[in-house]
mmCIF file of C-alpha atoms in Angstrom:
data_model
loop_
_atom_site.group_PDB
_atom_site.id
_atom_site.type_symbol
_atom_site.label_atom_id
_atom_site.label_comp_id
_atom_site.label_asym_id
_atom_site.label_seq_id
_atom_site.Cartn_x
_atom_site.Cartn_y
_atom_site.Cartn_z
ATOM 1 C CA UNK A 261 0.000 0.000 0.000
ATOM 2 C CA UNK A 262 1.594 3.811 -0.732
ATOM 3 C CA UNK A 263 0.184 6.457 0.445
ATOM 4 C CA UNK A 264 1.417 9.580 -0.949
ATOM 5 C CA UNK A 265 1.288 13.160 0.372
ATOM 6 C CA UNK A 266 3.915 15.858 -0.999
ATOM 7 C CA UNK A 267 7.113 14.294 -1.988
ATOM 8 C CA UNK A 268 6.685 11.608 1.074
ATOM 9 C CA UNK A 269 5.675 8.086 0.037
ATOM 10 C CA UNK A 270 4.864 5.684 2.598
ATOM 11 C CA UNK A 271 5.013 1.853 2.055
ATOM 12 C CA UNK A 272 5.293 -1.628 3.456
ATOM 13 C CA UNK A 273 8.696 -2.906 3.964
ATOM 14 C CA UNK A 274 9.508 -7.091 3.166
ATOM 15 C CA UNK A 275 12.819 -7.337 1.568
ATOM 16 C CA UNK A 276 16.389 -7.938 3.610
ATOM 17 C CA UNK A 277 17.838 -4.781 1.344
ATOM 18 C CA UNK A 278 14.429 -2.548 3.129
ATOM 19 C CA UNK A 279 15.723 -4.098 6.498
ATOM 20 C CA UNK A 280 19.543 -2.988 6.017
ATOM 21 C CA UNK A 281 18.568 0.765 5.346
ATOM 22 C CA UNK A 282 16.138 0.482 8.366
ATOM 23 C CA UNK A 283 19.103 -0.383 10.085
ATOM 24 C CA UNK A 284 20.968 2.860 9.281
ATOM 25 C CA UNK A 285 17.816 4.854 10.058
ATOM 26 C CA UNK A 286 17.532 3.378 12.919
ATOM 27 C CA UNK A 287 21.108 4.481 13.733
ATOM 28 C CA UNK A 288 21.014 8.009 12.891
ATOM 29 C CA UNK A 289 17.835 8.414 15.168
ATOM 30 C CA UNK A 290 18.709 7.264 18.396
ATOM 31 C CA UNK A 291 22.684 6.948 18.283
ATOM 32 C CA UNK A 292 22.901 3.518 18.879
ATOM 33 C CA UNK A 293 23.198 -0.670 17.770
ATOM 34 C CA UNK A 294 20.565 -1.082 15.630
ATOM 35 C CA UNK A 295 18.078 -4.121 15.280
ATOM 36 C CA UNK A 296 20.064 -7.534 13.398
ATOM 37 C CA UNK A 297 18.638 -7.663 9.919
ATOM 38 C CA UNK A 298 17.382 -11.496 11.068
ATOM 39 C CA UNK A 299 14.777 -10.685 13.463
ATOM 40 C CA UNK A 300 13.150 -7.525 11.847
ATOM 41 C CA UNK A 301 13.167 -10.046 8.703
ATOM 42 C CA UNK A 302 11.473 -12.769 10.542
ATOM 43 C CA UNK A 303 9.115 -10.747 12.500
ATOM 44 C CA UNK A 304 7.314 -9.323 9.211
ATOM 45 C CA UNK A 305 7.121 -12.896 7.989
ATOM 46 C CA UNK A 306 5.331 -13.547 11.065
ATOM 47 C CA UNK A 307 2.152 -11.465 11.858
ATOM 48 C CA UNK A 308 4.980 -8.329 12.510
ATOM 49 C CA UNK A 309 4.924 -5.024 10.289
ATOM 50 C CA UNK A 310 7.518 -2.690 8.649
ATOM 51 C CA UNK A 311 6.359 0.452 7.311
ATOM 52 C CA UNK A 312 8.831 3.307 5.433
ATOM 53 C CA UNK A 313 8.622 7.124 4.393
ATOM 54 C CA UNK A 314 10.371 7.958 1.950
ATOM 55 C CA UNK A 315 11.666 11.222 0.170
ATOM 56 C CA UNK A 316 11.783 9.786 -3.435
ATOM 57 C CA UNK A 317 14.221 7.073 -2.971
ATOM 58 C CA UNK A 318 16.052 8.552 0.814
ATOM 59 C CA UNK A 319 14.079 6.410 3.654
ATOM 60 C CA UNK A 320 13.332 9.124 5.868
ATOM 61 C CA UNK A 321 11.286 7.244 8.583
ATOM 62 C CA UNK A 322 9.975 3.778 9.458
ATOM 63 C CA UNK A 323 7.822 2.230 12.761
ATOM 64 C CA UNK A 324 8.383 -1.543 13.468
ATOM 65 C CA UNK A 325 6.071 -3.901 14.879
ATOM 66 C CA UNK A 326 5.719 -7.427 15.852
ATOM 67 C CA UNK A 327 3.030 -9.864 17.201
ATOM 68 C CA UNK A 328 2.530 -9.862 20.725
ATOM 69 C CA UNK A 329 0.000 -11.970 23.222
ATOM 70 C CA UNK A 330 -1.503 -11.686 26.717
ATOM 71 C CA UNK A 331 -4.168 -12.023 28.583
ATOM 72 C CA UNK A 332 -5.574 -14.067 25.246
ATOM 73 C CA UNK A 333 -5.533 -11.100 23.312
ATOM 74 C CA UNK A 334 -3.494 -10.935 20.110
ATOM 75 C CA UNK A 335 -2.161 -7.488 18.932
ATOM 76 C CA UNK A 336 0.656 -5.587 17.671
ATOM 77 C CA UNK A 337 3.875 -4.321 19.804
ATOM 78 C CA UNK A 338 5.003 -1.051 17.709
ATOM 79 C CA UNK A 339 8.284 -1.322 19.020
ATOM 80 C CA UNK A 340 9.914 1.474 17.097
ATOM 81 C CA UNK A 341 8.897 4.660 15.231
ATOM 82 C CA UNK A 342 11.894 6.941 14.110
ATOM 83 C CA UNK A 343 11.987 10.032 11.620
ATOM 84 C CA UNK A 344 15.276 11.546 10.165
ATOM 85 C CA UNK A 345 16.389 14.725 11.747
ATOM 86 C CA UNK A 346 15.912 16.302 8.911
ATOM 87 C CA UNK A 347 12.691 15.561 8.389
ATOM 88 C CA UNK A 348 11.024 15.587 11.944
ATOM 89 C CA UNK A 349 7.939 17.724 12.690
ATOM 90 C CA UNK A 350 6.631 17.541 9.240
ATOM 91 C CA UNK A 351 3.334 14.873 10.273
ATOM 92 C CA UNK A 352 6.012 11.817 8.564
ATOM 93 C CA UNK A 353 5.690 10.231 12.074
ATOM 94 C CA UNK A 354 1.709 10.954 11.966
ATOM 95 C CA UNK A 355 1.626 9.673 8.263
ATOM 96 C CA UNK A 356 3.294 6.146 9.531
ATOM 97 C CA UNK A 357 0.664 5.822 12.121
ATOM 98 C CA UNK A 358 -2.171 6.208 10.105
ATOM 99 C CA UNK A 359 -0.394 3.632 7.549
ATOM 100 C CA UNK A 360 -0.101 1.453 10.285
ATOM 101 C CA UNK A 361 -3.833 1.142 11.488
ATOM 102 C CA UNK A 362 -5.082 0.860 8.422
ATOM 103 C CA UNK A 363 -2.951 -2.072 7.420
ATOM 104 C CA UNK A 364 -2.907 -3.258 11.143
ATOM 105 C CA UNK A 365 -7.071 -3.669 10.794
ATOM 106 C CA UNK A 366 -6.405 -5.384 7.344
ATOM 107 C CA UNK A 367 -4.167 -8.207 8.797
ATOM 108 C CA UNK A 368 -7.169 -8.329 11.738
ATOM 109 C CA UNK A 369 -5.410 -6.542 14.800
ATOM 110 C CA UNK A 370 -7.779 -4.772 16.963
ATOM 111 C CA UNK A 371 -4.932 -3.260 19.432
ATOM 112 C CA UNK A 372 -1.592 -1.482 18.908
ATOM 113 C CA UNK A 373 0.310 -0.857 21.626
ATOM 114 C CA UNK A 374 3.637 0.660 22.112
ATOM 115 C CA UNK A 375 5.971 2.655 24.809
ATOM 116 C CA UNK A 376 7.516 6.261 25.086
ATOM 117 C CA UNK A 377 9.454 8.120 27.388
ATOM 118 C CA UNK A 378 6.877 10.140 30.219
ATOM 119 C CA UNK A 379 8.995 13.086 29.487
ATOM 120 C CA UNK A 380 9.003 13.595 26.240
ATOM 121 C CA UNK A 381 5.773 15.594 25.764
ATOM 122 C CA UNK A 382 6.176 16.003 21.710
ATOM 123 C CA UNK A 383 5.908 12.345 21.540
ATOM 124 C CA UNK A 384 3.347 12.023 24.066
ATOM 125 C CA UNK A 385 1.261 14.734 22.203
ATOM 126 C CA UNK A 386 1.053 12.378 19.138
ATOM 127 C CA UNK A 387 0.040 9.255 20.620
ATOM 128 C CA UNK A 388 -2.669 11.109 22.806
ATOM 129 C CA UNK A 389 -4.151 14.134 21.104
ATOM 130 C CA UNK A 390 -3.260 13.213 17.561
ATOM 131 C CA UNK A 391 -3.443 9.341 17.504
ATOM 132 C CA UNK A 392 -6.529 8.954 20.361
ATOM 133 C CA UNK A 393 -4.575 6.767 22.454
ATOM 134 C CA UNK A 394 -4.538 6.092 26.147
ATOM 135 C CA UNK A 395 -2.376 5.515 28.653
ATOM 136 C CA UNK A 396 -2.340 4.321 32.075
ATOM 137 C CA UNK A 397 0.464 2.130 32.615
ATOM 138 C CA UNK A 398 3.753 3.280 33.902
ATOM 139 C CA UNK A 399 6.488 0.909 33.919
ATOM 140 C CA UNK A 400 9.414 1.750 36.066
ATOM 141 C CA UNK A 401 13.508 1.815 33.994
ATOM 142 C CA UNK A 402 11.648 -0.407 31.627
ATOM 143 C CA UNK A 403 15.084 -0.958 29.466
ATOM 144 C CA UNK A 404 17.560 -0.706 32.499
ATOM 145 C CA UNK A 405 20.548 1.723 31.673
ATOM 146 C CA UNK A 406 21.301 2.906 28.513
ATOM 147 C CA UNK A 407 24.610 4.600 27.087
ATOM 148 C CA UNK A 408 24.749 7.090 24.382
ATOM 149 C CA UNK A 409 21.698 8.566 22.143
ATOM 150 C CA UNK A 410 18.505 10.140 23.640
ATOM 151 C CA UNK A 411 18.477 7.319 26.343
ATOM 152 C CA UNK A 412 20.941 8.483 27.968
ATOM 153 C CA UNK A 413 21.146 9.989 31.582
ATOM 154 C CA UNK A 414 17.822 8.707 33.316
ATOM 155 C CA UNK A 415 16.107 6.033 34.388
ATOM 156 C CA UNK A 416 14.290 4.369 30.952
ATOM 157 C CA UNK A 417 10.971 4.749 32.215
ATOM 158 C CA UNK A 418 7.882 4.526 29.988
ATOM 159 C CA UNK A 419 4.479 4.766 29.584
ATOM 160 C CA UNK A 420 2.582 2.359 27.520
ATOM 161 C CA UNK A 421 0.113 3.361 24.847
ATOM 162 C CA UNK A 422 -3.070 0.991 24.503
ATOM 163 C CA UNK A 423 -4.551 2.294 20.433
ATOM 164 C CA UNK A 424 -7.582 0.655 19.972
ATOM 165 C CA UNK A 425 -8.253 1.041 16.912
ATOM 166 C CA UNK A 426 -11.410 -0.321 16.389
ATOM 167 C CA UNK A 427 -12.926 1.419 19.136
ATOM 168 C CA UNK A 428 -15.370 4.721 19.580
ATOM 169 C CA UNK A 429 -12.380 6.709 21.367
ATOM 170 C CA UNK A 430 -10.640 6.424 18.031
ATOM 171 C CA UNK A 431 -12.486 5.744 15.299
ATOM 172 C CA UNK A 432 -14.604 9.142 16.854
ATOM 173 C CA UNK A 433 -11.637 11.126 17.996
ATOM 174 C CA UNK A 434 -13.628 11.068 21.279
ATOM 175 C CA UNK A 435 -12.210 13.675 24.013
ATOM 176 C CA UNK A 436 -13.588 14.939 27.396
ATOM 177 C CA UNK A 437 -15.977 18.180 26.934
ATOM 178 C CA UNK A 438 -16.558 20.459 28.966
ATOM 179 C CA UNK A 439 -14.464 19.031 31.832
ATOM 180 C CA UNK A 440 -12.567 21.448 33.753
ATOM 181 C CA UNK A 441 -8.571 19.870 35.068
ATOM 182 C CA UNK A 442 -7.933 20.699 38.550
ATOM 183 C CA UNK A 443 -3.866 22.010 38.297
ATOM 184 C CA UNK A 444 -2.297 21.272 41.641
ATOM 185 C CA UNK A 445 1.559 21.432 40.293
ATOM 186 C CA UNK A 446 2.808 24.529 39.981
ATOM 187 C CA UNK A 447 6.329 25.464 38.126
ATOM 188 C CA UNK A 448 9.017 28.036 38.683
ATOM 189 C CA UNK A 449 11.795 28.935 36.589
ATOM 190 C CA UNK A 450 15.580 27.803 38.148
ATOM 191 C CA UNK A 451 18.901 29.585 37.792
ATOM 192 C CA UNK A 452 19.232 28.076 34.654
ATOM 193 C CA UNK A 453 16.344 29.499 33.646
ATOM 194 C CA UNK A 454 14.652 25.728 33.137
ATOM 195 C CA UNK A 455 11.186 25.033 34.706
ATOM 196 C CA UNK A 456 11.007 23.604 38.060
ATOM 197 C CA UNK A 457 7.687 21.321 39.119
ATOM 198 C CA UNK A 458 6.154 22.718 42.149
ATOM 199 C CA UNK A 459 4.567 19.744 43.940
ATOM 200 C CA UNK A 460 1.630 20.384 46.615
ATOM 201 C CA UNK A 461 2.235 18.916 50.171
ATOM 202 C CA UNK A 462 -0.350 16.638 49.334
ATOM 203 C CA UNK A 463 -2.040 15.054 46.408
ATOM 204 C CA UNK A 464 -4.799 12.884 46.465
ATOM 205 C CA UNK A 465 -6.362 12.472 43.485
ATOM 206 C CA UNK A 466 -10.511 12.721 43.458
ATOM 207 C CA UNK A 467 -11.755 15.280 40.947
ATOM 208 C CA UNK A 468 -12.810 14.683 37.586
ATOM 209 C CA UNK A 469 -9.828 15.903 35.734
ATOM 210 C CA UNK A 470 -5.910 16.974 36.335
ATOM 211 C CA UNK A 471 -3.555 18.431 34.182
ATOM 212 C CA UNK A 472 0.536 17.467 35.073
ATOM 213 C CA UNK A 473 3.257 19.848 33.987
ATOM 214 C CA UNK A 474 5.610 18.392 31.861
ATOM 215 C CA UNK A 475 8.821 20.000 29.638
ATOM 216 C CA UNK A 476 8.546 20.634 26.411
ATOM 217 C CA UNK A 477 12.506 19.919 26.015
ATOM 218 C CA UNK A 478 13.781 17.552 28.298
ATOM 219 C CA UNK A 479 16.710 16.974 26.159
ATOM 220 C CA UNK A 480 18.265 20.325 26.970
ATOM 221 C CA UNK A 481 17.561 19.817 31.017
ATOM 222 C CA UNK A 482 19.851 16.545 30.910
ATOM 223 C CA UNK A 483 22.335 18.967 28.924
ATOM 224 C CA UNK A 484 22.580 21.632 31.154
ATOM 225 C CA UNK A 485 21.468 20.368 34.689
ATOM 226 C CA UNK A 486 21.112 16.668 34.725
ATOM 227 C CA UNK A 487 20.232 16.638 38.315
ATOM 228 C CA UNK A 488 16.909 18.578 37.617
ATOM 229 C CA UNK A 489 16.185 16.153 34.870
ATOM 230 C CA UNK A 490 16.885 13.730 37.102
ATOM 231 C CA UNK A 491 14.140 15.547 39.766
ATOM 232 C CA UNK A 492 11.552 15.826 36.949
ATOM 233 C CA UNK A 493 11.696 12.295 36.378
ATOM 234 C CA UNK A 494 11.134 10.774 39.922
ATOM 235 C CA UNK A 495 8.657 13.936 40.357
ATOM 236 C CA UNK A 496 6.370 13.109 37.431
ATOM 237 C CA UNK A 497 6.763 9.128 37.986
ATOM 238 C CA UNK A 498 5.383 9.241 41.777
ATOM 239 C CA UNK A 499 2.220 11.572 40.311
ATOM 240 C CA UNK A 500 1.549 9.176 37.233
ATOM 241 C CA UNK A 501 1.836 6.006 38.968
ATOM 242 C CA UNK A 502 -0.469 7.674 42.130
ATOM 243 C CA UNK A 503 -2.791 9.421 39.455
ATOM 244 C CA UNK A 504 -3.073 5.485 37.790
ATOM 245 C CA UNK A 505 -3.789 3.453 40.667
ATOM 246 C CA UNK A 506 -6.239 5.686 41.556
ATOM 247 C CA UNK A 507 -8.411 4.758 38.544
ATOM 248 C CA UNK A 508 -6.723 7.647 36.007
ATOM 249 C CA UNK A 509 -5.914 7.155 32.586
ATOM 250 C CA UNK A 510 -3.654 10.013 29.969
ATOM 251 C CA UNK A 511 -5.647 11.333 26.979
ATOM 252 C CA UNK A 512 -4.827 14.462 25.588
ATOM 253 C CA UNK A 513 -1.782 17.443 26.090
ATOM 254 C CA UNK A 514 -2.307 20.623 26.022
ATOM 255 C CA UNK A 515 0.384 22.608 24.262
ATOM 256 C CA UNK A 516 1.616 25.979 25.315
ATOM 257 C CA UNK A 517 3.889 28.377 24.062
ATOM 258 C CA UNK A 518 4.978 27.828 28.317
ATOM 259 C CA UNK A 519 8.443 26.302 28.755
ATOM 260 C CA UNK A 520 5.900 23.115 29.802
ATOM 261 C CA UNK A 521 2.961 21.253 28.107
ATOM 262 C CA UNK A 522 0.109 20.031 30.301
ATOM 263 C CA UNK A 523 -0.880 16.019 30.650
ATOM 264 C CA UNK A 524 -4.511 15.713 30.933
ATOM 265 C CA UNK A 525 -5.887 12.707 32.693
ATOM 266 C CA UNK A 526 -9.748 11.061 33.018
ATOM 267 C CA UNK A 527 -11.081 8.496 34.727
ATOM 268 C CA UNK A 528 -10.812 5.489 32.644
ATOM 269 C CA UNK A 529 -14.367 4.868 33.028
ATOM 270 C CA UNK A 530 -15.740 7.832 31.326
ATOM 271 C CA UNK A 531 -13.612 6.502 27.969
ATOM 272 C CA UNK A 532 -15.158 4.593 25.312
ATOM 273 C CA UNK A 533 -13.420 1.791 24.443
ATOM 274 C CA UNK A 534 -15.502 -0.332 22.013
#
């Protein structure tokens, strides 16, 4: 299937040459070992899915899945999604997605799920507010530690992205009206001029709605004070893991031009799932 928009062509991916320059993609995004050849090869011949962008014949993006099973539900583990440099915030990653459901609910998936930093709120605005996602698992330094790239520096934590993509939250676009987010975090600015979160001396979660502070670069607060990085991280992963155990799931950030964007999070229950 191509899908075409622009100069950017977007297509399935079979052949062990497609896997090699996935491999050098792959590379140039994060900064580290790619993926051997052999696996992403046998995972497409086996229920798994490799989907490219390309800029005439330069592969300028690509999200890899495979098959994945529990709790007697079969569905698809996007592992990876990764856009040149070049070529990021352009909608390529947004274009994959799409390319992915569609073929996804051809091969008879009903769920997609994947995992992303907490911190990176760009990302998190995609799979939320753009790709009607939801999230309320937190998974503590899911990949242990990691040396060199964007991994770097932290604890891997991530959250974990159910897409349904047969259901009424996304088929709809459905999102809360007319709720109003209580905001008990507060930020301040630090001598580095990088926000701070403000945390109340206590939080327990029981209104309708509650919007989380979160940066809109983390990148440059490992650069320049890794400590508050650091901060942010065991900050926002004591408020997500409290907001989800008490019933809370992620569904939409709200971008400012604020040197934070806002997490929004529901009660699962009011969420249409099917």
């Amino acid at each position: 299937m191509n899908l075409l928009s622009d100069t950017i062509t977007i297509r399935v991916l079979k052949s062990v040459e497609e896997m090699r320059i996935v491999q050098q993609l792959e590379e140039t995004v994060w900064g580290m070992g790619s993926i051997p050849v052999h696996q992403t090869l046998t995972a497409v011949k086996n229920g798994g899915l490799i989907i490219g962008a390309f800029d005439m014949k330069k592969l300028v993006g690509f999200s890899y899945g495979f098959a994945g099973f529990k709790n007697d539900e079969v569905y698809l583990c996007s592992h990876m999604l990764g856009v040149h440099p070049d070529y990021q915030l352009r909608g390529i990653g947004k274009k994959l997605k799409d390319t992915q459901l569609i073929i996804a609910k051809e091969m008879g998936y009903k769920l997609i799920t994947w995992t992303f930093d907490p911190l990176e709120s760009r990302n998190a605005y995609l799979n939320v507010s753009k790709l009607y996602g939801i999230v309320d698992t937190y998974i503590e330094n899911c990949y242990g530690e990691m040396e060199g790239g964007l991994n770097a520096g932290l604890p891997t934590d991530r959250l974990q992205i159910e897409w349904r993509i047969t259901s009424e939250r996304v088929e709809d676009k459905w999102m809360p009206v007319n709720l109003i987010y209580e905001q008990p975090f507060q930020i301040k600015v630090s001598k580095h001029n990088l926000p701070v979160l403000v945390e109340p001396l206590l939080f327990e979660p029981t209104q309708e709605g509650y919007e989380l502070p979160i940066p809109h670069n983390i990148q440059e607060i490992k650069t320049v004070d890794p400590e508050l990085a650091l901060n942010w991280r065991l900050q926002t992963r004591k408020i997500m893991q409290k907001l989800f155990t008490a019933g809370y799931t992620l569904v939409s950030v709200r971008k400012t031009v604020e040197p934070v964007n806002y997490y929004q999070f529901v009660k699962k229950s009011t969420i249409p799932f099917h």
